[in-house]
Structures are given as structure tokens and as C-alpha cells.
Short mmCIF file of C-alpha atoms and ligand atoms in Angstrom, two decimals:
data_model
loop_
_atom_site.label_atom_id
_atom_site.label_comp_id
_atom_site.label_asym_id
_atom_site.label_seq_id
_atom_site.Cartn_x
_atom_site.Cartn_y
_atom_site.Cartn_z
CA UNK A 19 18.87 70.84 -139.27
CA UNK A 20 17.35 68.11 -136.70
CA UNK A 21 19.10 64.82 -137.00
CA UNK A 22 15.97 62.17 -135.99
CA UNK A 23 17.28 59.59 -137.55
CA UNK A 24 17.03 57.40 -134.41
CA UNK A 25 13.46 57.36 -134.02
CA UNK A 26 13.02 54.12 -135.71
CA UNK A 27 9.67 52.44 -136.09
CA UNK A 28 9.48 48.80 -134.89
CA UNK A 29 8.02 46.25 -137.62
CA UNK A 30 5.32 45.50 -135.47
CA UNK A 31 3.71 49.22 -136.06
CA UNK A 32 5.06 50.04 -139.67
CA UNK A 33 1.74 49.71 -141.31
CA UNK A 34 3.47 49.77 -145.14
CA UNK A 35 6.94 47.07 -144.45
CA UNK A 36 9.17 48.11 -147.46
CA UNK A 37 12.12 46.00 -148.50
CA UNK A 38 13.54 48.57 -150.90
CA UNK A 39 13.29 50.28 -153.59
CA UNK A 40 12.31 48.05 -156.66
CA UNK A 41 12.73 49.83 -159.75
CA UNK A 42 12.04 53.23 -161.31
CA UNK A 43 10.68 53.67 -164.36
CA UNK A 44 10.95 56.11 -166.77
CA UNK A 45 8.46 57.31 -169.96
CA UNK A 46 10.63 58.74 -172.24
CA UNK A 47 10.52 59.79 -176.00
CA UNK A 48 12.62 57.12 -177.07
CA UNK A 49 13.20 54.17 -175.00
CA UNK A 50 15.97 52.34 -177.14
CA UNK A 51 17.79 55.74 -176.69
CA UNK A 52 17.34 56.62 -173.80
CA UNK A 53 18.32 52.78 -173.08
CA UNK A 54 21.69 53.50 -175.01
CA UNK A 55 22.71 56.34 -172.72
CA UNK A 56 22.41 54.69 -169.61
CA UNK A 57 24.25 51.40 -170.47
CA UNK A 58 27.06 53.15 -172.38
CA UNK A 59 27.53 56.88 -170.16
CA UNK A 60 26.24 55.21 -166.65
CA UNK A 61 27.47 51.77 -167.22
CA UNK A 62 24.32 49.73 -166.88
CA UNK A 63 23.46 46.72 -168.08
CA UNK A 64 20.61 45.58 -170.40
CA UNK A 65 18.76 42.90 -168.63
CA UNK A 66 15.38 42.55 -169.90
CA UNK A 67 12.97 43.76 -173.03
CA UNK A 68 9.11 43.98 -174.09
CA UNK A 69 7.63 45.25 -176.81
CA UNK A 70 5.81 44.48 -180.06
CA UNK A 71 8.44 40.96 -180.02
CA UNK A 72 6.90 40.16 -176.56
CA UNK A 73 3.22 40.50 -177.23
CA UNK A 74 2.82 44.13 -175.52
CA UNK A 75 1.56 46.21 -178.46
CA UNK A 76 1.16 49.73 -177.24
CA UNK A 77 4.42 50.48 -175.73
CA UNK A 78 8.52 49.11 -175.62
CA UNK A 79 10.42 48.86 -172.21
CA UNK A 80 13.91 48.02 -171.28
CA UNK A 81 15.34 47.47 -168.39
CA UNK A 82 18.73 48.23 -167.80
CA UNK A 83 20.57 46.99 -164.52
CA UNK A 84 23.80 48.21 -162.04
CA UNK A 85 24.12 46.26 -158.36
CA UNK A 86 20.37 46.72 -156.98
CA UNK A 87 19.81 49.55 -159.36
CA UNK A 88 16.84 49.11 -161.87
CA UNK A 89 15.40 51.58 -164.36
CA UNK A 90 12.91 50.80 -166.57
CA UNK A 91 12.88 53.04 -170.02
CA UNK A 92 9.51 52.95 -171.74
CA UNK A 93 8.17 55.02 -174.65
CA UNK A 94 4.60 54.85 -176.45
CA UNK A 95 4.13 53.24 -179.64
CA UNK A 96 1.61 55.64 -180.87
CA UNK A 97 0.39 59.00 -180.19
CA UNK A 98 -2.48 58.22 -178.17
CA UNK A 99 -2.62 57.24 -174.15
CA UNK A 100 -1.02 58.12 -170.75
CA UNK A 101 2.75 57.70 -171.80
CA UNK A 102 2.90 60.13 -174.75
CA UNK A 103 0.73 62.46 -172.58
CA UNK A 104 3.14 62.45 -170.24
CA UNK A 105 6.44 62.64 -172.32
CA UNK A 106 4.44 65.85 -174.13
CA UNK A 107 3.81 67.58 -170.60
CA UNK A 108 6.80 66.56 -168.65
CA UNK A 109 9.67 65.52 -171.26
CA UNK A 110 11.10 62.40 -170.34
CA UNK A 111 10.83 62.18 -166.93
CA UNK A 112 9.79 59.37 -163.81
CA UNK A 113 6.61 58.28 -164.19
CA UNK A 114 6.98 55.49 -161.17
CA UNK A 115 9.28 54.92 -157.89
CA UNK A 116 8.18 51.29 -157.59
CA UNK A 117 8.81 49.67 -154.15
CA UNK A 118 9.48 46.27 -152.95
CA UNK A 119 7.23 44.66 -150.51
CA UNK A 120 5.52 41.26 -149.43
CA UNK A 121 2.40 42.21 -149.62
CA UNK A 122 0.70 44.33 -152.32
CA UNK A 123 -2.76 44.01 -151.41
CA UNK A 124 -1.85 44.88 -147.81
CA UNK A 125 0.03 48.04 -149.14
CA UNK A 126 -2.60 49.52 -151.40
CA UNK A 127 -4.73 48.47 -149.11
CA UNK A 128 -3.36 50.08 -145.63
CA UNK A 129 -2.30 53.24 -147.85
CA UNK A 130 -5.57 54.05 -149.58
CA UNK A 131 -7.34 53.46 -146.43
CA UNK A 132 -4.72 56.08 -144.94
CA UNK A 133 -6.15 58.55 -147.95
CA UNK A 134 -3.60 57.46 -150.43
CA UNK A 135 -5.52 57.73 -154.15
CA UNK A 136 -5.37 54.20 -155.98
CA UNK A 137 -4.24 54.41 -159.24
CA UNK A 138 -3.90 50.26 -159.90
CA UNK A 139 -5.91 47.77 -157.39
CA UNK A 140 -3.83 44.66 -156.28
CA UNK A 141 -3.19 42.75 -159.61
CA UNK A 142 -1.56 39.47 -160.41
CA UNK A 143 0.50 39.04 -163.99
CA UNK A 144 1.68 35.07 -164.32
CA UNK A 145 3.85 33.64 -166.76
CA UNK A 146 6.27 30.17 -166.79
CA UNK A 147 8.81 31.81 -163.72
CA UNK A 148 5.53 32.35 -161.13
CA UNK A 149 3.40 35.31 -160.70
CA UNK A 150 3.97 39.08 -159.18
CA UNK A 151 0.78 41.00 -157.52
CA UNK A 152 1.88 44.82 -158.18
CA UNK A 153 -0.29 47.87 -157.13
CA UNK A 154 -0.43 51.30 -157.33
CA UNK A 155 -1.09 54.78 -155.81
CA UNK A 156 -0.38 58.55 -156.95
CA UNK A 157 1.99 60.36 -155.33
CA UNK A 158 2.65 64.11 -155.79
CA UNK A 159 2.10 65.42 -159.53
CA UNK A 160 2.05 62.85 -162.09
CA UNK A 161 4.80 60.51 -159.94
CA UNK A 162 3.22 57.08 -158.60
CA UNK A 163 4.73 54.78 -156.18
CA UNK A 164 3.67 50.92 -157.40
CA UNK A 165 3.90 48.16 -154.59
CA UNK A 166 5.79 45.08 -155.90
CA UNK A 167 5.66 41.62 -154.50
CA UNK A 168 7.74 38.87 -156.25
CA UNK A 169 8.05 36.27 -153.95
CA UNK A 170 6.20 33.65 -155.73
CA UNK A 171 8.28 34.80 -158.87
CA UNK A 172 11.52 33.25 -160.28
CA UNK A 173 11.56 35.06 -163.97
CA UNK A 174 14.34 37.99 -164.61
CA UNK A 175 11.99 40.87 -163.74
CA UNK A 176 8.23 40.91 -164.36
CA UNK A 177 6.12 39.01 -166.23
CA UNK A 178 5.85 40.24 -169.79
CA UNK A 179 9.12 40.63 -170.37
CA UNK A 180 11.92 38.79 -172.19
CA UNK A 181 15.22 38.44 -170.29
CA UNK A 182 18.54 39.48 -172.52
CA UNK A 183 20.82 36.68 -172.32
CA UNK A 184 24.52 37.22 -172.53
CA UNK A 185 26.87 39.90 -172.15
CA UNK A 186 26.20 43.52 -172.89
CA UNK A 187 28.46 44.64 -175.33
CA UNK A 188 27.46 48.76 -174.88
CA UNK A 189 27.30 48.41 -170.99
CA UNK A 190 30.71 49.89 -169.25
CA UNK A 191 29.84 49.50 -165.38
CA UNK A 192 30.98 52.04 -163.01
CA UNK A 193 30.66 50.83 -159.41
CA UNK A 194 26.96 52.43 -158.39
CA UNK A 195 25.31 50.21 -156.03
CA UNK A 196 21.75 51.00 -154.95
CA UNK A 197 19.31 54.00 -154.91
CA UNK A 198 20.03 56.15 -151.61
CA UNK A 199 17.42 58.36 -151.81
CA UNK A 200 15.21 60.06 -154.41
CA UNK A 201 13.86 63.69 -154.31
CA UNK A 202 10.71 65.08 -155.42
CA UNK A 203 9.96 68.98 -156.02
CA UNK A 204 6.60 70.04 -155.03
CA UNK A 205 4.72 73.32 -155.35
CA UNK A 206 4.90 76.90 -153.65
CA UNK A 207 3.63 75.97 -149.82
CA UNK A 208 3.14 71.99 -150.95
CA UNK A 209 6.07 70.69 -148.71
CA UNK A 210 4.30 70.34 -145.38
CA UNK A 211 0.99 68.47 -147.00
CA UNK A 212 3.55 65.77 -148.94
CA UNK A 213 5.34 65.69 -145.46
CA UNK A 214 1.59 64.98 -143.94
CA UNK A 215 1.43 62.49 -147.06
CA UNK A 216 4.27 60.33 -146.40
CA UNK A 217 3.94 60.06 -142.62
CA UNK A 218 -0.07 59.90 -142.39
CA UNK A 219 -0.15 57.81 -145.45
CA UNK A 220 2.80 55.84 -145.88
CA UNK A 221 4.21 55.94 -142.07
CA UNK A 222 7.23 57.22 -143.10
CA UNK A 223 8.74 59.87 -140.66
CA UNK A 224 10.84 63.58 -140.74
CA UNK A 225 14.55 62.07 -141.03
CA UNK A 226 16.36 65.68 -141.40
CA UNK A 227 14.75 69.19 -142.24
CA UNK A 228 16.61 72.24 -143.80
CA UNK A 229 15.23 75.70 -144.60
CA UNK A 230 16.12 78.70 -146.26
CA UNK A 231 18.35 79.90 -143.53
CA UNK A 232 20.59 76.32 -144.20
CA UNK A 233 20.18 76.30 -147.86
CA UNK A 234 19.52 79.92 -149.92
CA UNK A 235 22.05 81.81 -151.89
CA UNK A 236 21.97 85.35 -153.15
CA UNK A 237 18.90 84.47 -155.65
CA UNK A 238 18.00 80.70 -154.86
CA UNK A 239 16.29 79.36 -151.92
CA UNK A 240 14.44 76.47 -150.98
CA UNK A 241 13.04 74.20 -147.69
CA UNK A 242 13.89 70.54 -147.79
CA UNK A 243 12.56 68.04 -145.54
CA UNK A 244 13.94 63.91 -145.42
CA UNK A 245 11.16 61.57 -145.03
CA UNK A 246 12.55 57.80 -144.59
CA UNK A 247 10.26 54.45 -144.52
CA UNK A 248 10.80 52.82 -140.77
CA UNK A 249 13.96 50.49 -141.80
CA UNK A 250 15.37 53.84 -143.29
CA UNK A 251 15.78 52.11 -146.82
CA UNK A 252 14.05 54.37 -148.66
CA UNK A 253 14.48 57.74 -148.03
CA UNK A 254 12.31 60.63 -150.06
CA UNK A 255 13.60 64.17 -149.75
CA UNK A 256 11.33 66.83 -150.61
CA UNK A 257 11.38 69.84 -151.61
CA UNK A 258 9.65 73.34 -151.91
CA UNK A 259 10.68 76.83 -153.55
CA UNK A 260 11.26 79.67 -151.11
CA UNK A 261 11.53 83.30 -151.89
CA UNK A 262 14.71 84.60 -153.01
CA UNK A 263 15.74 87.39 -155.27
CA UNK A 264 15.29 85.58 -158.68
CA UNK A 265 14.02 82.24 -159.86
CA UNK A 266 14.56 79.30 -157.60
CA UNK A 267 16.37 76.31 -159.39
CA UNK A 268 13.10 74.41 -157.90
CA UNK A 269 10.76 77.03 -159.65
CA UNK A 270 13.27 76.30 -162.74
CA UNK A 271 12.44 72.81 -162.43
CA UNK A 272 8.05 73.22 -161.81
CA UNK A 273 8.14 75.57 -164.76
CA UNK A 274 9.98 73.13 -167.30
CA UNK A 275 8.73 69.48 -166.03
CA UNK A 276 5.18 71.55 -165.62
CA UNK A 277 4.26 70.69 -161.97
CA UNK A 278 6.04 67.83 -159.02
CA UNK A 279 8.30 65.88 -159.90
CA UNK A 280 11.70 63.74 -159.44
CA UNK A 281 14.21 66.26 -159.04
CA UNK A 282 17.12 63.77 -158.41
CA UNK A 283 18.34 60.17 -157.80
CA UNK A 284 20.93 60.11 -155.36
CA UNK A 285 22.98 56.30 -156.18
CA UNK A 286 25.36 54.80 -153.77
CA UNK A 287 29.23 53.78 -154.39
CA UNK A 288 32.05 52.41 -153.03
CA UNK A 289 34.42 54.26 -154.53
CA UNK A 290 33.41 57.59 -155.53
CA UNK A 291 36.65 58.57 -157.33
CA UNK A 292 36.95 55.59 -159.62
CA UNK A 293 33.15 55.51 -160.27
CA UNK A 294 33.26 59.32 -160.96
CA UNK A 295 36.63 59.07 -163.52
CA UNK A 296 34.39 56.29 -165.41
CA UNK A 297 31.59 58.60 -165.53
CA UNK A 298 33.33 61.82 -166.71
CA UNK A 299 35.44 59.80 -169.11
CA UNK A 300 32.13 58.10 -170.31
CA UNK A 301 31.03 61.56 -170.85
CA UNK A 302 28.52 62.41 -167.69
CA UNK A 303 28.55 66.18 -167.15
CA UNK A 304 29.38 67.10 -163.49
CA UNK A 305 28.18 70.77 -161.94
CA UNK A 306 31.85 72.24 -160.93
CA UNK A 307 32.19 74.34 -157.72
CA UNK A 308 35.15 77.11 -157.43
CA UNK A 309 38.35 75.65 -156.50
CA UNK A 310 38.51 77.57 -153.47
CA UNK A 311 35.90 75.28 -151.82
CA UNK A 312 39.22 72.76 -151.65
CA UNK A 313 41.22 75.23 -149.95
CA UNK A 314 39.73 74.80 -146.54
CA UNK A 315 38.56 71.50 -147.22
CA UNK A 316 40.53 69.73 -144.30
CA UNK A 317 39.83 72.78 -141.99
CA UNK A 318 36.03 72.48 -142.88
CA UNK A 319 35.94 68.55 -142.85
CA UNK A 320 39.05 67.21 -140.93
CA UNK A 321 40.67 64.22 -142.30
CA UNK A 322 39.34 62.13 -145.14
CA UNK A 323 40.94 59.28 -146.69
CA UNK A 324 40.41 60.38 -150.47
CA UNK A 325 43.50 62.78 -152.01
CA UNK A 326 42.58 66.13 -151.87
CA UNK A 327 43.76 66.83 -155.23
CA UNK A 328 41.81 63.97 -156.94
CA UNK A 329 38.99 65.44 -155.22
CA UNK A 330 39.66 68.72 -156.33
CA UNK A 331 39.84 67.46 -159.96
CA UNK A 332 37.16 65.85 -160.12
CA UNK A 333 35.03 68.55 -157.90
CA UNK A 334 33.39 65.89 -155.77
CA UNK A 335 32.36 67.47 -152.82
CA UNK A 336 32.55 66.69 -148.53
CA UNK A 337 30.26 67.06 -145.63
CA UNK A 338 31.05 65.98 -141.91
CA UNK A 339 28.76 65.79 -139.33
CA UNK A 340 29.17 64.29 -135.53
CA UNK A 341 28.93 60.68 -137.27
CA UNK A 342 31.39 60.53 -139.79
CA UNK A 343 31.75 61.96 -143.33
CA UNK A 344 30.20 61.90 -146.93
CA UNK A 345 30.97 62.68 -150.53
CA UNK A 346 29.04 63.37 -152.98
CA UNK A 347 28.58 65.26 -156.70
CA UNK A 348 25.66 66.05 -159.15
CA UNK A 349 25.73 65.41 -162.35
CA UNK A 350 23.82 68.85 -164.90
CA UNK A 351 20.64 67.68 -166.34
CA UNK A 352 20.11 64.49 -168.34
CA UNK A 353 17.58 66.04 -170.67
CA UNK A 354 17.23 69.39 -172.52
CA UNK A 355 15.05 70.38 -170.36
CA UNK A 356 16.45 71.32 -166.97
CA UNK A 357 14.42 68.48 -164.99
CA UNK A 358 15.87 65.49 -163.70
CA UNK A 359 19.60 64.94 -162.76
CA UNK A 360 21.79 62.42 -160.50
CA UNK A 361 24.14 62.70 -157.31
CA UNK A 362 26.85 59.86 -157.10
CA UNK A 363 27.16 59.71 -153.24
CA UNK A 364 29.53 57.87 -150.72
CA UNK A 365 29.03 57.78 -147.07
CA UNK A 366 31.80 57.00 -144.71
CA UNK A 367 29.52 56.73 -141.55
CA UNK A 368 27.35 60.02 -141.93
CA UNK A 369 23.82 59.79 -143.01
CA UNK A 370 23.85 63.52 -143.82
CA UNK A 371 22.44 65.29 -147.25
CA UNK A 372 25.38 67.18 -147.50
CA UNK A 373 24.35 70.88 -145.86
CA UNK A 374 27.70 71.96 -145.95
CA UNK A 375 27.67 71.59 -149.72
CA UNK A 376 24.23 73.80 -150.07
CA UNK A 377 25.64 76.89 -150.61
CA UNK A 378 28.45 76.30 -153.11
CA UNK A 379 26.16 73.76 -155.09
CA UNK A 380 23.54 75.98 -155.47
CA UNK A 381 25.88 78.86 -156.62
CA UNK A 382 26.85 76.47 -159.31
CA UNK A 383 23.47 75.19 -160.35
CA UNK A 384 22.49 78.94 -160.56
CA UNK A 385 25.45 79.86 -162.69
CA UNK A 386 24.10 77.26 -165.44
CA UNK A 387 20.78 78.49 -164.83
CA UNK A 388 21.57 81.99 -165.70
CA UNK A 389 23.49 80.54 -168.99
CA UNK A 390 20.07 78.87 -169.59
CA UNK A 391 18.27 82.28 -169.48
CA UNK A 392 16.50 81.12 -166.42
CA UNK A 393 17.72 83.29 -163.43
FE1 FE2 B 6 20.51 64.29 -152.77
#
């Protein structure tokens, strides 16, 4: 693993200035569902509607809220058009990593000039609260990125929908702050050319690298490489299969989300042991690791703060490097099909991936593949 994390590119050459990560939005099968689970199991809140009730015919979207982090759950309202298509191919899945910046014209602009394909030119939507110029360009498979500017905008979220007042009576927060980084899978031999993507395109640059030697287990492998934006706010891991004995949990992924995707969405907290008791007892399912992994734990990772035995119980997981430590877990699968699924991660000074975890996380992500069939 290279650490380049302090290569850092001043604002006066960053090309595509993002202030974060806006929102992510979801097509799904059934947004009011889908809506459900994440207030209630990840304690967000329901902040915001449109539909039919708003004046948008053709589709319903909520948006539920934690801290900084937004999702936005939409569904199709009939059979025909680019959401249902994509629920049918993909299952519900992330259709857009939207990200915050002053400028959307400038962004689509500097990006498709870069060889970025546009998917939405620079638009404006107005209503009463001001206006916000979004844009849009594909990124791998069916996965966009959207540029959002909202300065000149005062309303809850966009224009078009309908903020929901008051409190939310299924939402049971949890402590998860804001999106720390978001992985894609690519193809067989696709990593390198999305690398070339995000630096030549987006003027992002290599943050860490890992491959198969760091990361492959008896049957799994895979190459990983960290691209982060130039204020390191947004961070996009990516990923390849690599040969290995069986079938890759990556290849797992390609062959049920059929092609790239959003593997994961990695959200910050505070407090990883009280945000990961809320979860479990809200009825998030955790991958477990042996409980040997704890028995060298302090050898492995000197001291921590957290209990070892609350740790241990809850199987959330350590990795030290040279600037301090991290913790982290990942949740199974949200859906049926094995696609998309979350980490719940809190650093304590180290802006590592957790390497030190590959090996006994991927051991356990292949043990529920191989009770899936899919080893
Ligand atoms: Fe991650």
C-alpha cells in the first residue's frame, strides 16, 4: 500500500472544486419502502417528498436525512422509462453520487471537455426558496455523478419537492455523520481506465492502492485503488476482480447488479459502539469475523480506547497505521440480491481503509457467499 495522501492539490489548479458529497440517490422498486427501512433500521429522518401530490407525475422520491447524510429513494410510477429499466437490470441499486459544488456549468463543463460523457447539460429548476443549476455526467456502468449548486437556493432540498414538517415518528437516529467514502466495482482489467477517469477527468488523484498480494484469501481476490477529489472530501475507492480459486465477491457482485456499480457506502461516526448497538438492535445485519481476530487485537493494534470485549461483541473491527487508528464494520447486503451494503467507520487519526481487516473480512463475506451458492 502507498500512503499519498499528502499530495494535495492547491485550489488554484483543481479544475472540478467539490464541497462534498451532496446526496445519493437511489431507484428502487418501492420508494415508500425502501424509505421505511432506512428511517426505522438506519435511523434517518424523512425530510422531504415529491410525487403525484407535488406535480411530478412519472416517479415518487423521498428524501430521508442523518447529520450531512442524504439519500434520495425514488421508484417509477409506471413500467416504462430509465428508472424501471434500471431497477429490472440492477435491483435497487445507486443510480447517482451527486456532488456539491459552486459552479455546475463550470463542472460539466471542465469535465466533459476532460472526456467526461454528459448525461444532463447545466440546468436551472426555480421555485419560491431560489433556484439550483444541477448537471450531469456518466460515470462507470449505469452510476452518474450530478454537479449541484444551491447557493442561490433557500428551500429544504431541491426544487420540486415538498419539505416534511415536524417530527419523524419512524426515524430512530443512530449517530452517522457524513459519507466517508463510496466504492464502485468495475469490470475484469477496468480499474486502471476508471483510475485514468477520475484523475484525467475529474482531477482527482491515487490516495492508497492495494492488490491481490494485500487483499486475496484462499478463493477471493481483488485490486483496490483510493481516488480522493483535491480537499480529500470525497474519496472513491475502486475496485476490480483478480484471479483467485473461485468466484470473487466482486465477480459476485458484476454478475448480480449486471455490470459497475456501488459496492459500498462507507458513513462516518463518533461513536462506533453506541451507533453500532442502535443498529443491530434496530435489526441491521453485521458480517461477523472469528473471535480469534480479538485475541491479538492489542498485540496487532496497540492500545485503543474502546473495551475490547464490547468490540468483540459487537465484531467491529481495528486497523493501525503510523497515524493513528480506525474502526470499522460492514453491514451483509441490503437487498436480496448480493449488491450494495454499508461500513459504519470511525477514525481516530488514521485515514486508512482498513488493510489489516482484508483478510478476515473477506473470509467472512466468502463464508455467506458460499451459503448463497455463489463460491
Ligand atoms: Fe470501505
Amino acid at each position: 500500500m502507498q500512503q499519498l495522501a499528502d499530495q494535495v492539490v492547491s485550489a488554484s489548479t483543481d479544475f472540478l472544486p467539490l464541497n462534498g458529497t451532496d446526496y445519493v440517490e437511489f431507484y428502487v422498486g418501492n420508494a415508500r419502502q425502501a424509505a421505511y427501512y432506512y428511517r426505522a433500521a438506519f435511523g434517518m429522518k424523512l425530510v422531504a417528498y415529491r410525487g403525484p401530490e407535488t406535480g411530478t407525475r412519472d416517479r415518487a422520491s423521498y428524501l430521508v436525512q442523518q447529520d450531512k447524510i442524504r439519500f434520495v429513494l425514488t421508484t417509477a410510477l409506471s413500467p416504462d422509462g430509465e428508472i424501471a429499466d434500471h431497477v429490472k437490470l440492477h435491483g435497487d441499486g445507486v443510480h447517482e453520487i451527486a456532488l456539491w459544488v459552486d459552479d455546475a456549468a463550470s463542472a460539466y463543463r471542465e469535465t466533459t471537455k476532460r472526456g467526461a460523457r454528459g448525461v444532463l447539460e447545466p440546468t436551472v429548476h426555480k421555485d419560491e426558496h431560489g433556484e439550483v443549476r444541477i448537471s450531469a455526467i456518466a460515470a462507470y456502468g449505469d452510476t452518474l455523478h450530478g454537479f449541484i449548486e444551491r447557493k442561490n437556493y433557500r428551500g429544504v432540498f431541491l426544487p420540486g419537492f415538498r419539505a416534511v414538517d415536524g417530527d419523524d415518528p419512524v426515524s430512530r437516529p443512530v449517530g452517522l455523520k457524513y459519507i466517508d467514502h463510496m466504492v464502485g466495482n468495475v469490470g475484469w482489467g477496468q480499474m486502471n481506465a476508471w483510475v485514468g477517469f477520475y484523475r484525467d477527468v475529474m482531477g482527482f488523484q491515487l490516495y492508497q492502492h492495494f492488490d491481490d498480494k494485500d487483499i486475496s484469501t484462499e478463493y477471493s481476490a481483488l485490486m483496490s485503488k483510493v481516488m480522493s477529489n483535491g480537499n480529500g472530501r470525497v474519496k472513491f475507492p475502486i475496485n476490480e476482480p483478480a484471479t483467485g480459486k473461485r468466484k470473487s465477491q466482486i465477480e459476485e457482485y458484476l454478475e448480480f447488479y449486471h455490470g459497475p456499480g456501488v459496492q459500498h457506502i462507507a458513513m462516518a461516526t463518533d461513536d462506533i459502539i453506541g451507533t453500532v448497538s442502535k443498529l443491530r438492535a434496530q435489526g441491521i445485519e453485521f458480517l461477523r469475523v472469528p473471535t480469534t481476530y480479538y485475541d491479538d487485537l492489542v498485540e496487532r493494534c496497540g492500545k485503543i480506547d474502546e473495551p475490547v470485549d464490547q468490540l468483540a461483541d459487537l465484531g467491529i473491527l481495528v486497523d493501525r497505521d503510523d497515524e493513528g487508528y480506525m474502526l470499522q464494520i460492514f453491514t451483509k447486503p441490503v437487498e436480496d440480491r448480493p449488491t450494495l451494503f454499508y461500513e459504519v467507520i470511525q477514525r481516530k487519526g488514521s485515514r486508512s481503509f482498513g488493510k489489516g481487516n482484508f483478510k478476515a473480512l473477506f473470509e467472512a463475506i466468502e463464508r455467506e457467499q458460499g451459503l448463497r451458492g455463489n463460491l
